[in-house]
Every structure is written in structure tokens, then in C-alpha cells.
GROMACS .gro file of C-alpha atoms in nm:
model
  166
    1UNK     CA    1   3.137   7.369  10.478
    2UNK     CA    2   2.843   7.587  10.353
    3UNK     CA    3   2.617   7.515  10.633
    4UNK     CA    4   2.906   7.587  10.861
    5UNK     CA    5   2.977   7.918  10.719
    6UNK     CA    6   2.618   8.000  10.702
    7UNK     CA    7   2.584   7.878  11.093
    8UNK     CA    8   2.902   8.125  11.178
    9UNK     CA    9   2.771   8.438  10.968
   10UNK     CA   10   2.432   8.404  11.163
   11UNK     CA   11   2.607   8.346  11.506
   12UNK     CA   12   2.858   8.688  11.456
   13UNK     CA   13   2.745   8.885  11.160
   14UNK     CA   14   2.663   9.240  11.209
   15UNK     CA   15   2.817   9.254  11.598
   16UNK     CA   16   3.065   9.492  11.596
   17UNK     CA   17   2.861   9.724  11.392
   18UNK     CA   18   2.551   9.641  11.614
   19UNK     CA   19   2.804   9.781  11.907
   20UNK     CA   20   2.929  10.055  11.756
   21UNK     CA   21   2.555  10.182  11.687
   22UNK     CA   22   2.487  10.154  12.068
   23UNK     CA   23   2.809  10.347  12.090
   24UNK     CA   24   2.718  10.608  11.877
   25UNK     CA   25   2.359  10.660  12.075
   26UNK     CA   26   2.459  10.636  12.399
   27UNK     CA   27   2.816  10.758  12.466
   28UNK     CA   28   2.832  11.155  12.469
   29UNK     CA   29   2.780  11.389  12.267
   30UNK     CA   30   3.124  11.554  12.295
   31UNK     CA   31   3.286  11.204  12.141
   32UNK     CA   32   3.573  11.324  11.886
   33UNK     CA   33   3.597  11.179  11.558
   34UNK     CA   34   3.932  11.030  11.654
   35UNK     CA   35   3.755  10.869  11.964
   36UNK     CA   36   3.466  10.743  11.748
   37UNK     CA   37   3.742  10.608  11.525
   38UNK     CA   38   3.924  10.426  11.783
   39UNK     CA   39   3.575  10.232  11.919
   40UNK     CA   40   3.493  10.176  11.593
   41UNK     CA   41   3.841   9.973  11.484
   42UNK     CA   42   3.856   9.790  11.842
   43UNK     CA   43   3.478   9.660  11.810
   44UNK     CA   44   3.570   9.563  11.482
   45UNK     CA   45   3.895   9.358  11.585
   46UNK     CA   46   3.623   9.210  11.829
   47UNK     CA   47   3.399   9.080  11.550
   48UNK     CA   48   3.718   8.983  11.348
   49UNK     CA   49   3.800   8.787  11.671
   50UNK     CA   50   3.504   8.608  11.723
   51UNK     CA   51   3.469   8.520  11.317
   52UNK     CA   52   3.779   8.353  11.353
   53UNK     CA   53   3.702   8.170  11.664
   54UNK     CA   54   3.367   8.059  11.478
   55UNK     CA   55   3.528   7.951  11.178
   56UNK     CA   56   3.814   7.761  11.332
   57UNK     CA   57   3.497   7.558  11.528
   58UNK     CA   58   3.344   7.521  11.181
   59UNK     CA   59   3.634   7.396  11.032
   60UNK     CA   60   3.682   7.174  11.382
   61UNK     CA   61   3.384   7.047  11.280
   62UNK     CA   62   3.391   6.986  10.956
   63UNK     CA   63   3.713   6.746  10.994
   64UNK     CA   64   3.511   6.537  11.271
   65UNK     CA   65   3.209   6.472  11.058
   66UNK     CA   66   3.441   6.399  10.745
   67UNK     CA   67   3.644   6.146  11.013
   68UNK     CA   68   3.309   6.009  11.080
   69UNK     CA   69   3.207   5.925  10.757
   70UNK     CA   70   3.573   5.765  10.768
   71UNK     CA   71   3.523   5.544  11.051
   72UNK     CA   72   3.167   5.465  10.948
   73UNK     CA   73   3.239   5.399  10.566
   74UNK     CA   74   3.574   5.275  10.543
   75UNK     CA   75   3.800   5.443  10.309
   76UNK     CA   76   3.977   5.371   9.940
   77UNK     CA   77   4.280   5.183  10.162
   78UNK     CA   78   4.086   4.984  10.323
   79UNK     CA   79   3.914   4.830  10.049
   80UNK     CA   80   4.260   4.811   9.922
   81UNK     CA   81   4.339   4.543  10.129
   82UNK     CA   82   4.067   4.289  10.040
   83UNK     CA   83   4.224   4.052   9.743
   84UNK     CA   84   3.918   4.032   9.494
   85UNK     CA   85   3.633   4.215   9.650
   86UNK     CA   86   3.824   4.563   9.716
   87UNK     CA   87   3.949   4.656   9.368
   88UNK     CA   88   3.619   4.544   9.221
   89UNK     CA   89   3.442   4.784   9.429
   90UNK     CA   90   3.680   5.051   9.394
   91UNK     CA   91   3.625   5.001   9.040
   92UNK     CA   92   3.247   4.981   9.009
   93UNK     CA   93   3.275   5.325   9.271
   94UNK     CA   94   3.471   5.493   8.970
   95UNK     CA   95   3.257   5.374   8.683
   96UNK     CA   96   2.938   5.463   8.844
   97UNK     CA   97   2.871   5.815   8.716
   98UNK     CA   98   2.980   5.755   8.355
   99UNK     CA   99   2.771   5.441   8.386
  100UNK     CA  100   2.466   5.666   8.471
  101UNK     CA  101   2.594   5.914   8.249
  102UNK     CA  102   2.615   5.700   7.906
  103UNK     CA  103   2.273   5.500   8.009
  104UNK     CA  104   2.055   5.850   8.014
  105UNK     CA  105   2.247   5.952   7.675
  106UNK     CA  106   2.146   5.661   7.530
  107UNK     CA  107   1.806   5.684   7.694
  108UNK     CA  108   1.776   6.029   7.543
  109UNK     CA  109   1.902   5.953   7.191
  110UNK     CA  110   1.664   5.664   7.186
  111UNK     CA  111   1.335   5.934   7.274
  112UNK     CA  112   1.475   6.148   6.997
  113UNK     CA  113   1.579   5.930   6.725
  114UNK     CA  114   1.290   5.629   6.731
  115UNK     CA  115   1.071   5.608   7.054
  116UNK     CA  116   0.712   5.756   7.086
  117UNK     CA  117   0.655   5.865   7.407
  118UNK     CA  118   0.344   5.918   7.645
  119UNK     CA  119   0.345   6.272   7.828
  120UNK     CA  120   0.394   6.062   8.149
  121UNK     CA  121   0.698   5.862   7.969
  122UNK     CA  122   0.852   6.160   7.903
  123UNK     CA  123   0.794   6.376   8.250
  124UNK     CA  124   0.967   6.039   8.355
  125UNK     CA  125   1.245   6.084   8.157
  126UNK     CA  126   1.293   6.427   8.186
  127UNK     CA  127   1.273   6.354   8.604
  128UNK     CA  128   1.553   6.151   8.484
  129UNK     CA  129   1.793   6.309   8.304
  130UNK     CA  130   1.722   6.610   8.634
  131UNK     CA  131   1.850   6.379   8.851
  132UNK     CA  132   2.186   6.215   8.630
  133UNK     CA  133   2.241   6.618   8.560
  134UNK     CA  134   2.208   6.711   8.926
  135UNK     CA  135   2.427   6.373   9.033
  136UNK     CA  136   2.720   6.463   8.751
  137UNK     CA  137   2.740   6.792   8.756
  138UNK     CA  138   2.601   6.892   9.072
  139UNK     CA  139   2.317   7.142   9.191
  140UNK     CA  140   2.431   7.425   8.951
  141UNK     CA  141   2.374   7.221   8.615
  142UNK     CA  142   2.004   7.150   8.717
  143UNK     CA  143   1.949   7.510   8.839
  144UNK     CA  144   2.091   7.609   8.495
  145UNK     CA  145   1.846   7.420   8.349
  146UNK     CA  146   1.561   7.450   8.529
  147UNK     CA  147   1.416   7.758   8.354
  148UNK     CA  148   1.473   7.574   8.020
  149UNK     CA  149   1.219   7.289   8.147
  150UNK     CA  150   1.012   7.493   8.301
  151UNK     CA  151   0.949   7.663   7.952
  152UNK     CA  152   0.886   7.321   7.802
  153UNK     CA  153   0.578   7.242   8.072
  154UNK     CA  154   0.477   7.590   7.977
  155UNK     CA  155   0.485   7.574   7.606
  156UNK     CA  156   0.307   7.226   7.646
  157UNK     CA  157   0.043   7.394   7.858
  158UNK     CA  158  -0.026   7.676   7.631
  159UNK     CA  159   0.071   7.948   7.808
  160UNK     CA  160   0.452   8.016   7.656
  161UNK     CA  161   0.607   8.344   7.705
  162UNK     CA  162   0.358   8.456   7.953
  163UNK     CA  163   0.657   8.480   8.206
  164UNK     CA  164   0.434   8.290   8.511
  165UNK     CA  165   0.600   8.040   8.660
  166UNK     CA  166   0.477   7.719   8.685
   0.00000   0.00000   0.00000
């Protein structure tokens, strides 16, 4: 939905306030606060409008594409109702992340207990354990720890603290 609500804010941000500039410049002189008041609270029931009628097409939209996916991928019920293959695919679906999860621990506790790595070994596994973070915990764990690898590289390079990015 945050592609939809970026497409709406870019398709009717900023109208009514747009108008009510044009307003301001154009209509006369003589226009009494009260007046001014009154175009400014209908333009913005106008943009109110026409956010609404964008989000409820975003939302329209949203629900067609997550149908899709439906129709295209089948859904938990239907692999309900194959005898053997279903429920073993519904279970190898729900063990899948701490699958990953417990493999890159192990990975990790391995390169810091007993394993000596090459530098390209362990750009490999740091690329990695990026990629397990990003898949469990989504985009905001890697960004989190970005800067923290970034300083890593940097220390590595010699240049630590020097506040450059990489």
C-alpha cells in the first residue's frame, strides 16, 4: 500500500492550496477575510474529496493485485486439500525463515568461535547475514544496521571515524 499512497499524494497533494494561491492573486482586492475564509475551507473539502476518491482507488487496487496473487498462487486452503503434498508444504512454508534464521546463527557462531576467514569469505558472509536480516526482519533491521557495517569496511580500510561514507 506504500506505493499506492505515494502514487495518490503525488496525484492530489498540494491542490487545494495550489487553488487557493491563484485565489488569493487573482480575485480582488476588496476580498473580506470571511470571504477568503469561505474559498479557503470549500477548496479544501475539494482536496479532501479527491484524497478520498484516490485512496478508495488505491485501496481498489490493492485488493485486486492481492486477489491476483490469489488466483495465481493458490492459497493456504487450497493446499489444504491435497492429502500428503499440502500439509508438507504448508509446513516447510512455516519453517522456512527459522530454517534460514538458525543456519546463519550457526554460520556466524562458527566464524567467531573456530573458522579463519578470507576477507572475501567474510564480505560473503556478512552479504549473508544482510540478506537473512533483511528477509526476517524486514528492510528496517538492515537499514539499522547498515551504518554499523559500513564502519567495519571503514575501520578495515583505515580510514575509521573520518565520517565519509563508503
Amino acid at each position: 500500500m506504500n506505493l499506492f499512497k505515494k502514487i495518490v499524494s503525488a496525484a492530489t497533494g498540494g491542490i487545494g492550496k495550489l487553488a487557493f494561491e491563484v485565489v488569493e492573486k487573482y480575485f480582488p482586492p476588496g476580498m473580506s477575510e470571511a470571504e477568503r475564509e469561505k474559498v479557503r475551507i470549500d477548496l479544501q473539502k475539494m482536496e479532501d474529496a479527491r484524497t478520498r476518491e484516490a485512496d478508495d482507488a488505491a485501496l481498489m487496487a490493492e485488493k485486486v493485485h492481492t486477489e491476483r496473487v490469489s488466483i495465481l498462487e493458490g492459497s493456504a486452503s487450497d493446499l489444504k486439500s491435497m492429502p500428503i503434498l499440502g500439509p508438507l508444504v504448508l509446513f516447510l512454508r512455516g519453517c522456512q525463515r527459522p530454517a534460514w534464521g538458525f543456519a546463519t546463527l550457526y554460520l556466524d557462531w562458527l566464524w567467531f568461535s573456530s573458522w579463519n576467514l578470507t576477507d572475501r569469505q567474510e564480505t560473503a558472509l556478512i552479504v549473508i547475514n544482510s540478506l537473512v536480516l533483511g528477509f526476517l526482519f524486514g528492510e528496517r533491521a538492515v537499514r539499522n544496521v547498515s551504518p554499523m557495517i559500513a564502519e567495519v569496511f571503514r575501520a578495515r580500510v583505515g580510514g575509521a571515524g573520518n565520517g565519509k561514507p563508503i
